[in-house]
Amino acid sequence: MSVVSAAKKRSAVSRFNALIRRTGHGDVIFRALTILAGIAVLGTVLATGYSLWDTTPLPREKFGLGFLWSNDWDPVREEFGALPFIYGTLLTSVLALLMAVPVGVGIAIFLAELAPDWVRQPVGYLIELLAAVPSVIFGLWALYVLIPVLVKPTSEFLNTNLGFLPIFAGPIFGPSRLAASVVLSVMILPTISALCRDVFLAIPNAQREAALALGATKWEMISQVLVPYGMSGILGAIILGLGRALGETVAVTMVIGNNRDLTSSILHPGYTMASIIANEFAEATYELYVQSLVEIGLILFVITLILNSIARLLVWQVARRAPTEARA
């Protein structure tokens, strides 16, 4: 190797080392990539919202804000309103959470705190496996098993004994808001239970030992120490479950009955925003009809953002005070 070549090689190595030092040994590049990833997420959300807004000028001009509380949905007369679908989406999602959260948290506590190792692993695996089942499978299962075996007999019992309450008024058909809520609760159960189990397993053992050393029973340790300590994580799991419940389409469309009913009865067929889009988008034959369906998608998008923002605020508030309460 000549002297000139050796000098060029040393110069190249020196420039490379200087570049490494200037980039903080990769820290600058790593920071830039993470910032780009964050910007990409924010940009995706903004682009989605703008795209939905930009695609729906006709219903905004014709119906204005009245689209939100109008019960009309008549493609023949070109009259559209989203109220039955907003109502059905919120009602079924709330009912699903009411059913899934106690069961999911209970499963998580059992797996994390009470179950022996030979039970914990296989049961935890089966629960995680449920999250991977396609929603159309849940829909078929609900149609042929859940509705005839559980939902319809339960609806008849509730209507017979509590039918004087508007929420349990008849008639009963089988497919209903209750059926959709039960299916949604089953579908969000793996998400809530798996995440809550991980939250409980992440709590330091010092918290358990301190409670037991003070004479607390197992129940007192779980309810007064572990649950408050992990409350922010539990709420985060519930948020994810709510997100799936709001946007679930196929299984709900198959069992909810697809009826623009605005009564308070959970035993009546109903409709959700996702199911009306799935049912009628392919049949929309003129521009106002298509844009009205897209505007329902925009409303679902906004409701999801608002509910998740409120839930994140709640998580933030709980996370601020939970460690202090757990140590009290």
mmCIF file of C-alpha atoms in Angstrom, residues 113-288:
data_model
loop_
_atom_site.group_PDB
_atom_site.id
_atom_site.type_symbol
_atom_site.label_atom_id
_atom_site.label_comp_id
_atom_site.label_asym_id
_atom_site.label_seq_id
_atom_site.Cartn_x
_atom_site.Cartn_y
_atom_site.Cartn_z
ATOM 1 C CA GLU A 113 -52.773 -13.463 42.154
ATOM 2 C CA LEU A 114 -54.683 -16.654 42.854
ATOM 3 C CA ALA A 115 -54.189 -19.272 40.141
ATOM 4 C CA PRO A 116 -51.431 -21.899 40.421
ATOM 5 C CA ASP A 117 -48.752 -21.822 37.724
ATOM 6 C CA TRP A 118 -50.108 -24.879 35.893
ATOM 7 C CA VAL A 119 -53.441 -23.073 35.448
ATOM 8 C CA ARG A 120 -52.101 -19.566 34.826
ATOM 9 C CA GLN A 121 -50.138 -20.332 31.674
ATOM 10 C CA PRO A 122 -52.701 -22.310 29.642
ATOM 11 C CA VAL A 123 -55.663 -20.143 30.656
ATOM 12 C CA GLY A 124 -53.713 -16.968 29.873
ATOM 13 C CA TYR A 125 -52.782 -18.395 26.480
ATOM 14 C CA LEU A 126 -56.410 -19.258 25.698
ATOM 15 C CA ILE A 127 -57.570 -15.762 26.620
ATOM 16 C CA GLU A 128 -54.961 -14.183 24.359
ATOM 17 C CA LEU A 129 -55.996 -16.594 21.616
ATOM 18 C CA LEU A 130 -59.574 -15.293 21.784
ATOM 19 C CA ALA A 131 -58.320 -11.841 20.782
ATOM 20 C CA ALA A 132 -57.077 -13.287 17.480
ATOM 21 C CA VAL A 133 -60.398 -14.876 16.482
ATOM 22 C CA PRO A 134 -61.933 -13.036 13.457
ATOM 23 C CA SER A 135 -65.074 -11.106 14.255
ATOM 24 C CA VAL A 136 -67.106 -12.958 11.634
ATOM 25 C CA ILE A 137 -66.548 -16.156 13.651
ATOM 26 C CA PHE A 138 -67.981 -14.435 16.723
ATOM 27 C CA GLY A 139 -70.944 -13.330 14.595
ATOM 28 C CA LEU A 140 -71.689 -16.842 13.359
ATOM 29 C CA TRP A 141 -71.303 -18.262 16.852
ATOM 30 C CA ALA A 142 -73.696 -15.653 18.204
ATOM 31 C CA LEU A 143 -76.289 -16.350 15.488
ATOM 32 C CA TYR A 144 -76.368 -20.123 15.920
ATOM 33 C CA VAL A 145 -75.476 -20.550 19.612
ATOM 34 C CA LEU A 146 -75.521 -17.410 21.706
ATOM 35 C CA ILE A 147 -78.878 -15.973 20.629
ATOM 36 C CA PRO A 148 -81.000 -19.176 20.797
ATOM 37 C CA VAL A 149 -79.301 -20.598 23.903
ATOM 38 C CA LEU A 150 -78.667 -17.492 26.027
ATOM 39 C CA VAL A 151 -79.910 -14.173 24.647
ATOM 40 C CA LYS A 152 -83.471 -15.115 23.660
ATOM 41 C CA PRO A 153 -84.317 -17.046 26.889
ATOM 42 C CA THR A 154 -82.773 -14.250 28.953
ATOM 43 C CA SER A 155 -84.737 -11.634 26.998
ATOM 44 C CA GLU A 156 -87.991 -13.535 27.546
ATOM 45 C CA PHE A 157 -87.276 -13.830 31.264
ATOM 46 C CA LEU A 158 -86.479 -10.127 31.588
ATOM 47 C CA ASN A 159 -89.527 -9.124 29.544
ATOM 48 C CA THR A 160 -91.840 -11.429 31.533
ATOM 49 C CA ASN A 161 -90.651 -10.286 34.958
ATOM 50 C CA LEU A 162 -89.429 -6.737 34.349
ATOM 51 C CA GLY A 163 -91.296 -5.813 31.172
ATOM 52 C CA PHE A 164 -92.938 -2.833 32.928
ATOM 53 C CA LEU A 165 -89.540 -1.112 32.701
ATOM 54 C CA PRO A 166 -88.971 0.569 29.297
ATOM 55 C CA ILE A 167 -85.470 -0.885 29.080
ATOM 56 C CA PHE A 168 -86.895 -4.442 29.029
ATOM 57 C CA ALA A 169 -89.977 -3.781 26.869
ATOM 58 C CA GLY A 170 -90.916 -6.247 24.105
ATOM 59 C CA PRO A 171 -91.480 -7.599 21.557
ATOM 60 C CA ILE A 172 -88.586 -10.034 21.411
ATOM 61 C CA PHE A 173 -87.053 -11.208 18.155
ATOM 62 C CA GLY A 174 -83.657 -12.629 19.151
ATOM 63 C CA PRO A 175 -81.298 -10.297 17.261
ATOM 64 C CA SER A 176 -81.211 -7.190 19.419
ATOM 65 C CA ARG A 177 -79.064 -4.597 21.135
ATOM 66 C CA LEU A 178 -78.641 -7.042 24.012
ATOM 67 C CA ALA A 179 -77.290 -9.700 21.632
ATOM 68 C CA ALA A 180 -74.860 -7.202 20.107
ATOM 69 C CA SER A 181 -73.740 -6.088 23.555
ATOM 70 C CA VAL A 182 -73.102 -9.658 24.698
ATOM 71 C CA VAL A 183 -71.052 -10.397 21.574
ATOM 72 C CA LEU A 184 -69.074 -7.183 22.014
ATOM 73 C CA SER A 185 -68.418 -8.007 25.663
ATOM 74 C CA VAL A 186 -67.005 -11.384 24.633
ATOM 75 C CA MET A 187 -64.850 -9.756 21.967
ATOM 76 C CA ILE A 188 -63.351 -7.098 24.250
ATOM 77 C CA LEU A 189 -62.945 -9.467 27.195
ATOM 78 C CA PRO A 190 -59.518 -10.829 26.060
ATOM 79 C CA THR A 191 -58.137 -7.310 25.631
ATOM 80 C CA ILE A 192 -59.239 -6.167 29.078
ATOM 81 C CA SER A 193 -58.284 -9.327 30.953
ATOM 82 C CA ALA A 194 -54.864 -9.786 29.296
ATOM 83 C CA LEU A 195 -53.800 -6.170 29.824
ATOM 84 C CA CYS A 196 -55.112 -6.073 33.407
ATOM 85 C CA ARG A 197 -53.271 -9.312 34.166
ATOM 86 C CA ASP A 198 -50.022 -7.756 32.923
ATOM 87 C CA VAL A 199 -50.711 -4.688 35.059
ATOM 88 C CA PHE A 200 -51.102 -6.793 38.210
ATOM 89 C CA LEU A 201 -47.997 -8.841 37.407
ATOM 90 C CA ALA A 202 -45.996 -5.609 37.004
ATOM 91 C CA ILE A 203 -46.830 -4.383 40.518
ATOM 92 C CA PRO A 204 -43.757 -4.802 42.788
ATOM 93 C CA ASN A 205 -43.956 -7.640 45.300
ATOM 94 C CA ALA A 206 -43.033 -5.166 48.019
ATOM 95 C CA GLN A 207 -46.592 -3.824 47.806
ATOM 96 C CA ARG A 208 -48.051 -7.269 48.489
ATOM 97 C CA GLU A 209 -45.582 -8.096 51.263
ATOM 98 C CA ALA A 210 -46.174 -4.787 53.005
ATOM 99 C CA ALA A 211 -49.953 -5.298 53.021
ATOM 100 C CA LEU A 212 -49.696 -8.884 54.265
ATOM 101 C CA ALA A 213 -47.158 -7.884 56.915
ATOM 102 C CA LEU A 214 -49.691 -5.398 58.294
ATOM 103 C CA GLY A 215 -52.233 -8.206 58.700
ATOM 104 C CA ALA A 216 -54.290 -7.650 55.556
ATOM 105 C CA THR A 217 -56.144 -10.604 54.098
ATOM 106 C CA LYS A 218 -55.683 -11.645 50.472
ATOM 107 C CA TRP A 219 -58.889 -9.842 49.514
ATOM 108 C CA GLU A 220 -57.858 -6.676 51.387
ATOM 109 C CA MET A 221 -54.432 -6.745 49.739
ATOM 110 C CA ILE A 222 -55.978 -7.017 46.265
ATOM 111 C CA SER A 223 -58.837 -4.562 46.711
ATOM 112 C CA GLN A 224 -57.073 -1.908 48.808
ATOM 113 C CA VAL A 225 -53.501 -2.060 47.496
ATOM 114 C CA LEU A 226 -53.135 -3.754 44.114
ATOM 115 C CA VAL A 227 -56.253 -2.390 42.401
ATOM 116 C CA PRO A 228 -55.585 1.271 43.397
ATOM 117 C CA TYR A 229 -51.911 0.863 42.514
ATOM 118 C CA GLY A 230 -52.715 -0.480 39.047
ATOM 119 C CA MET A 231 -55.815 1.653 38.409
ATOM 120 C CA SER A 232 -54.223 3.701 35.608
ATOM 121 C CA GLY A 233 -53.287 0.521 33.753
ATOM 122 C CA ILE A 234 -56.738 -0.958 34.322
ATOM 123 C CA LEU A 235 -58.352 2.157 32.867
ATOM 124 C CA GLY A 236 -55.993 1.955 29.913
ATOM 125 C CA ALA A 237 -57.169 -1.605 29.253
ATOM 126 C CA ILE A 238 -60.796 -0.461 29.449
ATOM 127 C CA ILE A 239 -60.055 2.324 26.952
ATOM 128 C CA LEU A 240 -58.705 -0.170 24.452
ATOM 129 C CA GLY A 241 -61.765 -2.353 24.977
ATOM 130 C CA LEU A 242 -64.051 0.631 24.433
ATOM 131 C CA GLY A 243 -62.228 1.495 21.221
ATOM 132 C CA ARG A 244 -62.857 -1.947 19.821
ATOM 133 C CA ALA A 245 -66.494 -1.945 20.951
ATOM 134 C CA LEU A 246 -67.188 1.380 19.229
ATOM 135 C CA GLY A 247 -65.734 0.328 15.902
ATOM 136 C CA GLU A 248 -66.662 -3.341 15.696
ATOM 137 C CA THR A 249 -68.622 -3.985 12.517
ATOM 138 C CA VAL A 250 -69.139 -7.501 11.189
ATOM 139 C CA ALA A 251 -70.234 -9.364 14.305
ATOM 140 C CA VAL A 252 -72.515 -6.525 15.406
ATOM 141 C CA THR A 253 -74.094 -6.252 11.959
ATOM 142 C CA MET A 254 -74.931 -9.965 12.066
ATOM 143 C CA VAL A 255 -76.728 -9.926 15.435
ATOM 144 C CA ILE A 256 -78.106 -6.453 16.174
ATOM 145 C CA GLY A 257 -81.126 -6.746 13.859
ATOM 146 C CA ASN A 258 -80.404 -3.576 11.824
ATOM 147 C CA ASN A 259 -83.493 -1.577 12.733
ATOM 148 C CA ARG A 260 -83.669 2.217 13.217
ATOM 149 C CA ASP A 261 -85.293 1.878 16.623
ATOM 150 C CA LEU A 262 -84.916 4.736 19.109
ATOM 151 C CA THR A 263 -86.702 3.186 22.079
ATOM 152 C CA SER A 264 -84.758 2.549 25.270
ATOM 153 C CA SER A 265 -85.402 -1.204 25.207
ATOM 154 C CA ILE A 266 -82.230 -3.262 24.956
ATOM 155 C CA LEU A 267 -84.379 -6.196 23.770
ATOM 156 C CA HIS A 268 -85.289 -4.444 20.498
ATOM 157 C CA PRO A 269 -83.266 -4.655 17.288
ATOM 158 C CA GLY A 270 -81.059 -1.626 16.686
ATOM 159 C CA TYR A 271 -78.363 -0.212 14.469
ATOM 160 C CA THR A 272 -74.826 1.095 14.935
ATOM 161 C CA MET A 273 -72.780 3.536 12.887
ATOM 162 C CA ALA A 274 -70.398 0.835 11.731
ATOM 163 C CA SER A 275 -73.201 -1.543 10.753
ATOM 164 C CA ILE A 276 -75.161 1.021 8.671
ATOM 165 C CA ILE A 277 -71.993 1.808 6.706
ATOM 166 C CA ALA A 278 -71.238 -1.877 6.155
ATOM 167 C CA ASN A 279 -74.822 -2.658 5.146
ATOM 168 C CA GLU A 280 -75.580 0.197 2.757
ATOM 169 C CA PHE A 281 -72.333 1.572 1.349
ATOM 170 C CA ALA A 282 -72.328 -0.832 -1.594
ATOM 171 C CA GLU A 283 -75.983 0.015 -2.320
ATOM 172 C CA ALA A 284 -75.580 3.808 -2.255
ATOM 173 C CA THR A 285 -76.470 4.903 -5.780
ATOM 174 C CA TYR A 286 -76.067 8.700 -5.670
ATOM 175 C CA GLU A 287 -73.571 11.150 -4.216
ATOM 176 C CA LEU A 288 -75.633 12.492 -1.296
#
